[in-house]
Each structure stands twice: as C-alpha cells, then as structure tokens.
Coordinates of C-alpha atoms and ligand atoms in Angstrom, one line a residue:
M1 CA 3.2 27.7 2.2
A2 CA 5.6 28.7 5.0
T3 CA 8.9 29.4 3.4
N4 CA 11.0 31.0 6.1
M5 CA 13.3 28.1 6.9
T6 CA 14.6 29.8 10.1
Q7 CA 11.2 29.2 11.8
L8 CA 11.1 25.5 10.8
P9 CA 12.4 22.8 13.1
N10 CA 15.9 21.4 12.5
C11 CA 16.5 22.4 8.8
L12 CA 19.0 20.2 7.0
P13 CA 22.1 22.2 6.1
T14 CA 22.7 20.8 2.6
P15 CA 21.5 22.6 -0.5
G16 CA 17.8 22.0 -1.2
F17 CA 18.3 20.4 -4.7
L18 CA 20.7 17.8 -3.1
Q19 CA 18.2 17.0 -0.4
L20 CA 15.6 16.3 -3.0
L21 CA 17.9 14.1 -5.0
Q22 CA 19.0 12.1 -1.9
W23 CA 15.3 11.7 -1.0
I24 CA 14.5 10.3 -4.4
A25 CA 17.5 8.1 -4.6
R26 CA 17.9 6.6 -1.1
P27 CA 14.9 7.8 1.1
I28 CA 15.4 5.3 3.9
S29 CA 19.1 5.8 4.7
Y30 CA 18.6 9.5 4.2
M31 CA 15.7 9.6 6.7
E32 CA 17.7 7.4 9.1
A33 CA 20.7 9.8 8.9
C34 CA 18.5 12.8 9.6
A35 CA 16.8 11.0 12.6
K36 CA 20.2 10.1 14.0
R37 CA 21.1 13.8 14.1
Y38 CA 17.8 15.4 14.9
R39 CA 15.7 12.6 16.4
D40 CA 11.9 13.1 16.3
I41 CA 11.5 16.2 14.1
F42 CA 13.4 17.8 11.2
T43 CA 12.8 19.7 8.0
M44 CA 13.8 18.5 4.6
Q45 CA 13.8 20.7 1.5
L46 CA 11.7 18.8 -1.0
D47 CA 9.9 20.9 -3.6
T48 CA 8.8 22.8 -0.5
P49 CA 10.3 22.6 3.0
T50 CA 8.7 19.6 4.7
V51 CA 8.7 18.8 8.4
F52 CA 9.2 15.1 9.1
V53 CA 7.7 13.9 12.3
S54 CA 8.2 10.5 14.0
N55 CA 7.2 11.2 17.6
P56 CA 3.9 9.4 18.6
Q57 CA 2.5 12.3 20.6
A58 CA 3.2 14.7 17.9
L59 CA 1.7 12.3 15.3
Q60 CA -1.4 12.1 17.5
Q61 CA -1.6 15.9 17.6
I62 CA -1.4 16.1 13.8
L63 CA -3.6 13.2 12.7
S64 CA -6.3 13.6 15.3
N65 CA -6.6 17.3 14.3
D66 CA -6.2 17.2 10.6
T67 CA -9.6 18.8 10.0
K68 CA -9.1 21.4 12.7
D69 CA -5.6 22.8 13.5
F70 CA -4.2 21.0 10.4
E71 CA -5.7 20.2 7.1
A72 CA -5.0 17.5 4.5
P73 CA -5.3 19.2 1.1
G74 CA -5.4 17.1 -2.0
E75 CA -3.5 19.8 -4.0
L76 CA -0.4 18.7 -2.1
N77 CA -0.7 15.2 -3.6
S78 CA -0.5 16.6 -7.1
I79 CA 2.5 14.3 -7.6
F80 CA -0.1 11.6 -8.1
K81 CA -2.2 13.6 -10.6
P82 CA -0.5 12.3 -13.8
L83 CA -1.2 8.8 -12.6
L84 CA -4.6 9.1 -11.0
G85 CA -6.3 12.2 -12.4
K86 CA -7.7 15.4 -11.0
Q87 CA -10.8 13.9 -9.4
S88 CA -9.1 11.1 -7.5
V89 CA -9.9 11.0 -3.7
I90 CA -6.2 11.4 -3.1
T91 CA -5.9 14.7 -5.1
I92 CA -9.1 16.5 -4.0
S93 CA -9.8 18.4 -0.8
G94 CA -12.3 19.6 1.8
A95 CA -16.0 18.8 1.3
Q96 CA -15.4 17.2 -2.1
H97 CA -12.8 14.8 -0.5
Q98 CA -15.1 13.9 2.4
R99 CA -18.0 13.3 0.0
Q100 CA -15.8 11.0 -2.2
R101 CA -14.5 9.1 0.9
R102 CA -18.1 8.5 2.1
L103 CA -18.9 7.0 -1.3
L104 CA -15.7 4.9 -1.5
I105 CA -15.6 3.5 2.1
P106 CA -18.7 1.2 2.2
P107 CA -17.5 -1.3 -0.4
F108 CA -14.3 -1.9 1.6
H109 CA -15.9 -2.7 4.9
G110 CA -17.7 -5.3 7.1
E111 CA -19.9 -7.9 5.4
R112 CA -18.5 -7.2 2.0
M113 CA -15.2 -8.9 3.0
K114 CA -17.0 -12.2 2.9
I115 CA -17.7 -11.8 -0.8
Y116 CA -14.1 -11.0 -1.5
G117 CA -13.0 -14.1 0.5
Q118 CA -14.2 -16.4 -2.2
V119 CA -12.5 -14.2 -4.9
I120 CA -9.2 -14.2 -3.0
N121 CA -9.3 -17.9 -2.5
D122 CA -10.1 -18.7 -6.2
V123 CA -7.4 -16.4 -7.5
T124 CA -4.8 -17.7 -5.2
E125 CA -5.7 -21.3 -6.0
G126 CA -5.4 -20.5 -9.7
V127 CA -1.9 -19.1 -9.2
I128 CA -0.8 -22.1 -7.1
N129 CA -2.0 -24.5 -9.7
Q130 CA 0.4 -23.0 -12.3
W131 CA 3.5 -23.7 -10.1
Q132 CA 5.7 -26.6 -10.9
I133 CA 7.8 -28.3 -8.3
G134 CA 11.4 -27.3 -8.4
K135 CA 10.9 -24.4 -10.9
P136 CA 11.9 -21.0 -9.4
F137 CA 9.6 -18.0 -9.6
S138 CA 9.9 -14.4 -8.7
V139 CA 7.9 -13.6 -5.6
R140 CA 7.1 -10.1 -6.8
S141 CA 5.5 -11.3 -10.0
V142 CA 3.4 -13.8 -8.2
T143 CA 2.2 -11.4 -5.6
Q144 CA 1.5 -8.8 -8.2
A145 CA -0.5 -11.3 -10.3
I146 CA -2.5 -12.3 -7.2
T147 CA -3.3 -8.7 -6.1
L148 CA -4.0 -7.5 -9.7
Q149 CA -6.5 -10.3 -10.4
I150 CA -8.2 -9.9 -7.1
M151 CA -8.5 -6.2 -7.6
M152 CA -9.9 -6.6 -11.1
Q153 CA -12.5 -9.1 -9.9
A154 CA -13.5 -7.4 -6.7
V155 CA -13.4 -3.8 -8.0
F156 CA -14.6 -4.3 -11.5
G157 CA -16.3 -7.6 -11.3
L158 CA -14.6 -8.3 -14.6
Y159 CA -14.0 -11.9 -15.2
H160 CA -13.0 -13.4 -18.5
S161 CA -14.1 -10.9 -21.1
P162 CA -11.5 -9.8 -23.7
R163 CA -11.6 -6.3 -22.3
A164 CA -10.9 -7.6 -18.8
Q165 CA -7.9 -9.5 -20.0
L166 CA -6.5 -6.6 -22.0
L167 CA -7.1 -4.2 -19.1
Q168 CA -5.4 -6.5 -16.6
Q169 CA -2.4 -6.8 -18.9
L170 CA -2.1 -3.1 -19.6
V171 CA -2.6 -2.1 -15.9
G172 CA 0.2 -4.6 -15.0
E173 CA 2.5 -2.9 -17.5
F174 CA 1.5 0.5 -16.4
L175 CA 2.3 -0.3 -12.8
D176 CA 5.7 -1.8 -13.7
Q177 CA 6.5 1.3 -15.7
A178 CA 5.3 3.7 -13.0
G179 CA 7.6 1.9 -10.5
T180 CA 10.9 2.5 -12.3
P181 CA 13.3 5.1 -10.7
L182 CA 13.1 7.2 -13.8
S183 CA 9.3 7.5 -13.7
V184 CA 9.5 8.6 -10.1
T185 CA 12.0 11.3 -11.0
F186 CA 9.5 12.5 -13.6
L187 CA 6.7 12.6 -11.0
Y188 CA 8.9 14.8 -8.7
F189 CA 10.0 17.1 -11.6
P190 CA 6.9 18.0 -13.6
F191 CA 8.9 20.0 -16.2
L192 CA 10.3 16.6 -17.3
Q193 CA 6.8 15.3 -18.0
R194 CA 7.0 15.8 -21.8
D195 CA 6.0 13.4 -24.4
L196 CA 9.1 12.7 -26.5
G197 CA 7.7 9.6 -28.2
P198 CA 6.8 6.0 -27.4
L199 CA 10.4 4.9 -26.8
T200 CA 11.0 7.3 -24.0
P201 CA 9.9 6.3 -20.5
W202 CA 7.4 9.2 -20.0
G203 CA 6.0 8.8 -23.5
R204 CA 5.5 5.1 -23.0
Q205 CA 3.8 5.8 -19.7
L206 CA 1.4 8.2 -21.3
R207 CA 0.5 5.8 -24.1
L208 CA -0.2 3.0 -21.6
Q209 CA -2.2 5.4 -19.6
R210 CA -4.3 6.4 -22.6
E211 CA -5.0 2.8 -23.5
V212 CA -6.1 2.1 -19.9
D213 CA -8.2 5.2 -19.8
Q214 CA -10.0 4.2 -23.0
L215 CA -10.8 0.8 -21.6
L216 CA -12.1 2.1 -18.3
Y217 CA -14.3 4.7 -20.0
E218 CA -15.7 1.9 -22.3
E219 CA -16.5 -0.2 -19.3
I220 CA -18.3 2.7 -17.5
R221 CA -20.3 3.4 -20.7
D222 CA -21.3 -0.2 -21.1
R223 CA -22.4 -0.4 -17.5
R224 CA -24.5 2.8 -17.9
E225 CA -26.1 1.4 -21.1
N226 CA -26.7 -2.1 -19.7
P227 CA -27.4 -1.7 -16.0
D228 CA -27.4 -5.0 -14.1
P229 CA -28.8 -4.7 -10.5
S230 CA -27.6 -8.2 -9.6
R231 CA -23.9 -7.2 -9.9
T232 CA -22.1 -6.8 -6.5
D233 CA -18.7 -5.5 -7.6
I234 CA -17.2 -2.3 -6.3
L235 CA -17.7 -0.4 -9.6
S236 CA -21.4 -1.3 -9.6
L237 CA -21.7 -0.1 -6.0
L238 CA -20.0 3.2 -6.8
M239 CA -22.2 3.7 -9.8
G240 CA -25.3 3.1 -7.7
S241 CA -24.2 5.4 -4.8
R242 CA -25.5 8.9 -4.3
D243 CA -24.2 11.7 -2.2
E244 CA -26.2 13.7 0.3
E245 CA -27.8 15.8 -2.5
G246 CA -28.8 12.6 -4.3
Q247 CA -26.1 13.1 -7.0
P248 CA -24.2 10.1 -8.5
M249 CA -20.5 10.1 -9.4
T250 CA -19.6 11.5 -12.8
D251 CA -17.8 9.4 -15.4
E252 CA -14.5 11.3 -14.7
E253 CA -14.9 10.7 -10.9
L254 CA -15.5 7.1 -11.5
H255 CA -12.6 6.7 -13.9
D256 CA -10.2 8.5 -11.5
E257 CA -11.3 6.5 -8.5
L258 CA -10.9 3.3 -10.4
M259 CA -7.3 4.3 -11.3
T260 CA -6.7 5.2 -7.7
L261 CA -7.9 1.8 -6.4
L262 CA -5.8 0.1 -9.0
V263 CA -2.6 2.0 -8.2
A264 CA -3.0 2.5 -4.5
G265 CA -4.3 -1.0 -3.9
N266 CA -2.0 -3.0 -6.0
E267 CA 1.5 -1.8 -5.5
T268 CA 1.1 -1.6 -1.8
T269 CA -0.5 -5.0 -1.2
A270 CA 1.7 -6.8 -3.7
T271 CA 4.8 -5.4 -2.1
A272 CA 3.6 -6.2 1.5
L273 CA 2.8 -9.8 0.5
A274 CA 6.2 -10.2 -1.2
W275 CA 7.9 -9.0 2.0
A276 CA 5.8 -11.4 4.1
F277 CA 6.9 -14.4 1.9
Y278 CA 10.5 -13.3 2.3
W279 CA 10.5 -13.0 6.1
I280 CA 8.5 -16.2 6.7
H281 CA 11.0 -18.2 4.6
K282 CA 14.1 -16.3 5.7
L283 CA 13.3 -17.2 9.4
P284 CA 12.5 -20.9 9.9
A285 CA 11.2 -20.4 13.4
V286 CA 8.6 -17.9 12.1
R287 CA 7.5 -20.3 9.4
E288 CA 7.2 -23.2 11.8
K289 CA 5.1 -21.3 14.3
L290 CA 2.9 -20.0 11.6
L291 CA 2.4 -23.5 10.1
E292 CA 1.5 -24.8 13.6
E293 CA -1.3 -22.3 13.7
L294 CA -2.5 -22.9 10.1
D295 CA -2.4 -26.7 10.5
R296 CA -5.0 -26.5 13.3
L297 CA -7.5 -25.1 10.8
D298 CA -10.2 -27.1 9.0
D299 CA -9.7 -27.8 5.3
N300 CA -12.1 -25.0 4.3
P301 CA -11.7 -22.5 7.1
D302 CA -14.1 -19.6 7.5
P303 CA -12.4 -16.4 6.4
N304 CA -13.4 -14.8 9.8
I305 CA -11.3 -17.4 11.6
I306 CA -8.3 -16.8 9.4
L307 CA -8.6 -13.0 10.0
K308 CA -8.4 -13.6 13.7
L309 CA -5.4 -16.0 13.9
P310 CA -3.1 -14.3 16.4
Y311 CA 0.3 -15.4 15.0
L312 CA -0.7 -14.8 11.3
N313 CA -1.9 -11.3 12.4
A314 CA 1.4 -10.7 14.2
V315 CA 3.4 -11.8 11.1
C316 CA 1.5 -9.4 8.9
S317 CA 1.7 -6.6 11.4
E318 CA 5.5 -7.0 11.8
T319 CA 5.9 -7.2 7.9
L320 CA 4.2 -3.8 7.7
R321 CA 6.2 -2.5 10.7
I322 CA 9.7 -3.3 9.6
Y323 CA 9.4 -2.0 6.0
P324 CA 6.2 -0.1 5.9
V325 CA 5.3 -0.1 2.2
A326 CA 4.3 3.6 2.5
M327 CA 7.2 5.3 4.1
L328 CA 5.3 8.5 4.9
T329 CA 1.7 9.6 5.5
L330 CA 0.3 12.0 2.9
P331 CA 1.2 15.6 3.8
R332 CA -0.8 17.7 6.2
V333 CA -0.6 21.5 6.5
V334 CA -0.8 23.7 9.6
K335 CA -4.0 25.8 9.5
T336 CA -3.8 27.9 12.6
P337 CA -0.5 29.0 14.4
L338 CA 0.4 26.2 16.8
S339 CA 3.1 24.6 18.8
L340 CA 4.4 21.2 17.8
M341 CA 7.0 19.6 20.1
G342 CA 8.0 23.0 21.3
Y343 CA 8.4 24.5 17.8
E344 CA 6.0 27.3 16.8
L345 CA 4.6 26.6 13.4
E346 CA 3.0 29.1 11.1
P347 CA -0.1 28.4 8.9
G348 CA 1.0 26.9 5.7
T349 CA 3.8 24.7 7.1
L350 CA 3.9 21.3 5.5
V351 CA 4.1 18.3 7.8
V352 CA 4.4 14.5 7.1
G353 CA 4.4 11.5 9.4
S354 CA 7.5 9.4 8.9
I355 CA 5.9 5.9 9.2
Y356 CA 9.3 4.3 8.7
L357 CA 11.1 6.3 11.4
L358 CA 8.2 5.8 13.9
H359 CA 8.3 2.0 13.2
H360 CA 12.0 2.0 13.9
R361 CA 12.0 3.7 17.3
E362 CA 14.1 1.8 19.7
D363 CA 11.9 2.9 22.6
L364 CA 8.8 1.3 21.0
Y365 CA 10.4 -1.6 19.1
P366 CA 13.6 -2.8 20.7
Q367 CA 16.1 -4.1 18.1
P368 CA 13.9 -2.5 15.4
E369 CA 15.9 -4.0 12.5
Q370 CA 15.0 -7.5 13.6
F371 CA 11.8 -9.2 12.4
K372 CA 10.0 -10.3 15.6
P373 CA 6.2 -11.0 15.2
E374 CA 6.1 -11.7 19.0
R375 CA 6.1 -7.9 19.6
F376 CA 2.5 -7.8 18.5
L377 CA 1.6 -10.6 20.8
E378 CA 3.3 -9.1 23.9
R379 CA 2.1 -5.6 23.5
Q380 CA -0.7 -3.5 22.1
F381 CA 0.5 -0.4 20.2
S382 CA -1.5 2.7 20.0
P383 CA -2.7 4.0 16.6
Y384 CA 0.0 6.7 16.8
E385 CA 2.8 4.2 17.7
Y386 CA 2.0 1.9 14.8
L387 CA 0.5 3.4 11.7
P388 CA 1.2 1.5 8.4
F389 CA -2.1 2.8 7.0
G390 CA -1.8 6.4 8.3
G391 CA -4.7 8.0 10.2
G392 CA -7.2 10.9 10.4
A393 CA -8.8 12.5 7.4
R394 CA -6.8 10.5 4.9
R395 CA -6.5 7.1 6.6
C396 CA -6.1 4.4 4.0
I397 CA -9.5 3.3 2.6
G398 CA -8.2 -0.1 1.7
Q399 CA -6.8 -1.1 5.1
A400 CA -9.3 -3.9 5.9
F401 CA -9.2 -5.2 2.3
A402 CA -5.4 -5.3 2.2
Q403 CA -5.1 -7.0 5.6
F404 CA -7.8 -9.6 4.5
E405 CA -6.1 -10.2 1.2
M406 CA -2.6 -10.7 2.8
K407 CA -3.9 -13.1 5.4
M408 CA -6.1 -15.2 3.1
A409 CA -3.4 -15.5 0.4
L410 CA -0.7 -16.4 2.9
A411 CA -2.9 -18.9 4.7
K412 CA -3.9 -20.6 1.4
I413 CA -0.4 -20.8 -0.1
L414 CA 1.5 -21.8 3.1
S415 CA -1.1 -24.5 3.9
C416 CA -0.8 -26.3 0.6
R417 CA 2.7 -25.8 -0.7
E418 CA 6.2 -26.0 0.9
L419 CA 8.2 -23.1 -0.5
E420 CA 11.9 -22.2 -0.1
L421 CA 14.0 -19.1 -0.9
V422 CA 16.3 -19.8 -3.8
D423 CA 18.9 -17.5 -2.2
R424 CA 19.0 -16.8 1.5
G425 CA 21.1 -13.7 1.3
E426 CA 20.1 -10.4 2.8
V427 CA 17.5 -8.2 1.1
Q428 CA 17.2 -4.5 2.0
A429 CA 14.4 -2.1 1.3
K430 CA 14.6 0.5 -1.4
R431 CA 12.2 2.8 -3.2
R432 CA 10.0 1.2 -5.9
G433 CA 7.9 4.0 -7.4
L434 CA 6.2 5.5 -4.4
V435 CA 6.5 2.4 -2.1
T436 CA 9.3 0.6 -0.2
A437 CA 10.1 -2.7 -1.8
P438 CA 13.0 -5.4 -1.8
D439 CA 16.2 -4.0 -3.3
R440 CA 16.6 -7.1 -5.5
P441 CA 14.4 -9.7 -7.1
V442 CA 13.4 -12.4 -4.5
Q443 CA 13.2 -15.9 -6.0
M444 CA 11.4 -18.8 -4.5
V445 CA 10.9 -22.4 -5.4
V446 CA 8.1 -24.9 -4.6
K447 CA 9.7 -27.9 -2.8
S448 CA 6.6 -30.0 -2.5
E449 CA 2.9 -30.1 -2.0
R450 CA 2.3 -30.1 1.7
A451 CA 1.4 -33.3 3.4
L452 CA -1.8 -33.9 5.4
K453 CA -2.4 -31.3 8.0
A454 CA -1.8 -32.0 11.7
S455 CA -5.5 -31.7 12.4
S456 CA -6.3 -34.4 9.8
L457 CA -3.5 -36.6 11.1
E458 CA -4.9 -36.4 14.6
L459 CA -8.3 -37.5 13.3
I460 CA -6.7 -40.5 11.5
N461 CA -4.6 -41.5 14.5
N462 CA -7.6 -41.5 16.8
Ligands
HEM501 C1 -0.6 -3.1 2.5 C2 -1.3 -2.3 1.8 C3 -1.5 -0.8 2.0 C4 -0.8 0.1 2.7 C5 0.4 -0.2 3.6 C6 -1.5 1.4 2.5 C7 -1.0 2.6 3.1 C8 -1.6 3.8 3.0 C9 -1.2 5.0 3.6 C10 -0.1 5.2 4.6 C11 -2.0 6.0 3.2 C12 -2.0 7.5 3.6 C13 -2.7 7.7 4.9 C14 -2.5 9.0 5.5 O1 -2.0 10.0 5.0 O2 -2.9 9.2 6.7 C15 -3.0 5.4 2.3 C16 -4.0 6.1 1.6 C17 -4.9 5.5 0.7 N1 -5.0 4.2 0.4 FE1 -3.8 2.7 1.1 N2 -2.5 1.2 1.7 C18 -2.6 -0.1 1.3 C19 -3.6 -0.7 0.5 C20 -4.6 0.0 -0.1 C21 -5.7 -0.6 -0.9 C22 -5.8 -2.1 -1.1 C23 -6.5 0.4 -1.3 C24 -7.7 0.3 -2.2 C25 -8.3 -0.7 -2.5 C26 -5.9 1.6 -0.8 C27 -6.4 2.9 -1.1 C28 -6.0 4.0 -0.5 C29 -6.6 5.3 -0.8 C30 -7.7 5.6 -1.8 C31 -5.9 6.3 0.0 C32 -6.1 7.8 0.0 C33 -7.2 8.2 1.0 C34 -7.5 9.7 1.0 O3 -6.8 10.4 0.4 O4 -8.5 10.0 1.6 N3 -4.8 1.4 -0.1 N4 -2.7 4.1 2.2

C-alpha cells in the first residue's frame, strides 16, 4: 500500500484515528464537509489512506480500467470476511474472482427474472394480506420481511420446511445484529472481534452465524444427497454450474456465496424499498403521478411492462440517487504509476468512488437534496454520473434483481392499498451497518384498500 501521505491528493489534516471514528459515526456529513473543502478528490485516513473520488471523468478512468491500470483486490474487502467468509466473491481476487462471478451472474439475468416475478408477487401479496386498516407498521420491518422471503425462495428455493423457517428467522436476526453501530465498529477494528460470551454483541453475532452456517451446510449436503434436476432455484443452478475446467463449486464456496447473496442482497434492497416508500408518501405529487401510471395497468400486468414504466423507473432511480444505499464503491488499487485528476499516484494507492458525493454534485443534479424523479425523465446520465450499483470488475451482481424487486413490490402495494406516513417529519440518512438508511424508524399505516383502478372505471363508464 502507498503510505507516503505527501504524495496523496488533499490529505485531511486531523489525526488518522479521529478520521476513522468520524467516518464510522457520521460518514455522510463527514464526506460532505471534506467535499466542501477539497471538492472532487481527497484522502481520508481509514485503516489505510484512502483516496475518495467523486468526479465522473476520474470515476470512468478508474472503473473502466480496474483490470488494467487499477485492480479490485478482494483482500481489501476483508472487513466483510467475518460476515461472509474467505471464499465469498467479494473477498476473493483475480482469476478466482472472475471465475466465481461467471458462475454467479447467470442466475440473476434475463429470462430468469420472469420466474422471480411470480415469487415477488406472491410474497408481497402475503405481506399485504397481514396488514390491518388503521394499524401502524414499521416500513423497515415490512421491506425486510419482503426482501428476505423473496431471497429465501429465489436463491434457495426453500418454501415451508422447518429448516427454511428457522433459517429465515436466524438470518433476519443476524442481519439486524450486523446492522448495529457496535457491530460495525467491530468490523473496522478486528482486534475487538473476540468472543466474550453470548451476552456480548460480537459473541451473539458469532453464535447466530454458527447456527446459520450449520443450516446452510445441512441444506447443501441434502441437495448433494438428493439431487432434483427439476429445481430452478439459484442454489440448484450454482450447484450444477461448472467452470472452464469443468469443476463445480466446493461446499465452502457455495456456503460463502449464499451468505454473500443474503447479506449483500437483503440489507441493500430492503433499505432502498424503505426509502422509496418514504419519499413516495412524503411527497403527494410524486405519489399521484405514480398512481396515475400504475392505474393504467391491467389487473395482472406482465412484469416486463412494470419494469419499463417510465415514472416508476424514475422514482426508483431517484431513490437510489439521493441516498444511495451503498455510499462507496468497493476499493480499487493503483497497479501502475498513473495520473488521476492531475495527481501522480503510486502503485498500491487505495481509491474508492464516493457514490454519495457523485450523486450530490450540483452540476449534475441541481438542488441535489431535493427528491425529483423528473431528473431521470429529462436527462440520460452516463454510467459514471450515476452509479448506485458501482461499475467495472466488481459491478453489483444483483442489480437487475434488485431493480426488478423494487419495482414489482412497489407496483403491487401501491396499486392495492392506500398508505400514509404516521409522522411526516424529516428523515435523514445515517449509517446502518454498511449501508445508508433512515436515521429513525419510519412508521406507516394502511388507510384503505384502493378503489377500482382508473382503467377498470373507464371500461365500466363506456
Ligand atoms: C438496491 C440494491 C443494491 C445496491 C444499491 C447494491 C450496490 C452495490 C455496490 C455499489 C456494489 C459495489 C460495486 C463496485 O465496487 O463497483 C455491489 C456489489 C455487489 N452486490 Fe450489490 N447492491 C444491491 C443489491 C444486491 C443484490 C440483490 C445482490 C444479490 C442478490 C447483490 C450482490 C452483490 C455482490 C455479490 C457484489 C460484489 C460483486 C463483486 O465483488 O464482484 N447486490 N452492490
């Protein structure tokens, strides 16, 4: 790693330890303060000096070259190892990383989405049916229940077996525990990762993890012993896949990838959906415009039509712009001496894309603190001006899945229930685990079942 701070761009003057603490405690306001002073590029002292970049051209230089002038080593993501394991696609590098990505990507693309459409629809319907009119609920717990159930069914194909239910419950607890500020502190300070018993946060996390591990390995063993070629879930696809040398994934690889999909896929999508519900109901004009679009759909719309709805797409895009659930890309490292925005960087220099700062650039997004879906109808942003899912060698594997899930769940819920925020006060973003989430619980209430759709009324009137 490059350690000579004098050669790094715009190093922050405060002591390194204080920088790390501020980064853990209030990452958004800290990044904003740094950008105010240093604009597009500055160096923060985390456990190593890290160059934060939010200039679109510089991001293009990094992300379109991250297998040439830069690299994207998994060792730098070792913060995730205690949660995901050593063989997770996030924590491995080079050829092994590319192999694992090639095995993981197919289940999340193209035609497969249609199969998940039914799952998303059924799970969302099940959640809606549990709501009672007038009874408040926490948005976060609902969106987490939706994404967790969808993930369990799509990824594991686990339906109602006792193991499935136990796994779902334990994974939910594990994710809640991993999201507490204390757990994040433990991730940043490995020397704190000591098991001091079940009543301590790290001890509790370890125990939950062991229980989840055991269930995952049992599931993998069962599948090996009782293969069923008719299964179409993601675990079955992964177990049947072979790399270029004809080798299947090992049990450890399968286990670590399952944990990765559960952690990376749930926290992010549940949080994004929670934000979307908040903004849609905070701003009546947004909700009205969205309902106008949804009410023109048939009763059982084709998922492909929902995917392409322009205003729904704009609302989801703006949700991920204003508070991108992942504040940063995963780190990249300079491989050969190069110039970035006029700074000469040495091999080993660590660089991250600040997705949050990029999405709040006044020159790209005027009045960036305002939620305005219209931006995405009026202008097309390049992949380096808008990058909620990152780019290059580590671009998010679940992008299409997450976008599909958000759109389907929103369309279903908004079409058949009228919801309202219990409290219309401001909500800010704060760190929740490794993602950016609302700073306080957002409560909503079901006002009524929605009346007949406009399209149906038109038919009756004619
Ligand atoms: C709204 C939801 C989501 C957001 C905003 C999001 C965002 C991101 C970002 C920013 C990265 C890092 C990209 C980079 O460094 O260039 C990433 C990586 C990743 N995401 Fe997502 N993600 C979401 C949902 C999902 C889902 C649903 C899954 C899986 C089902 C998933 C799996 C992954 C994996 C495995 C990686 C690591 C890829 C690698 O290391 O090669 N994500 N995601």
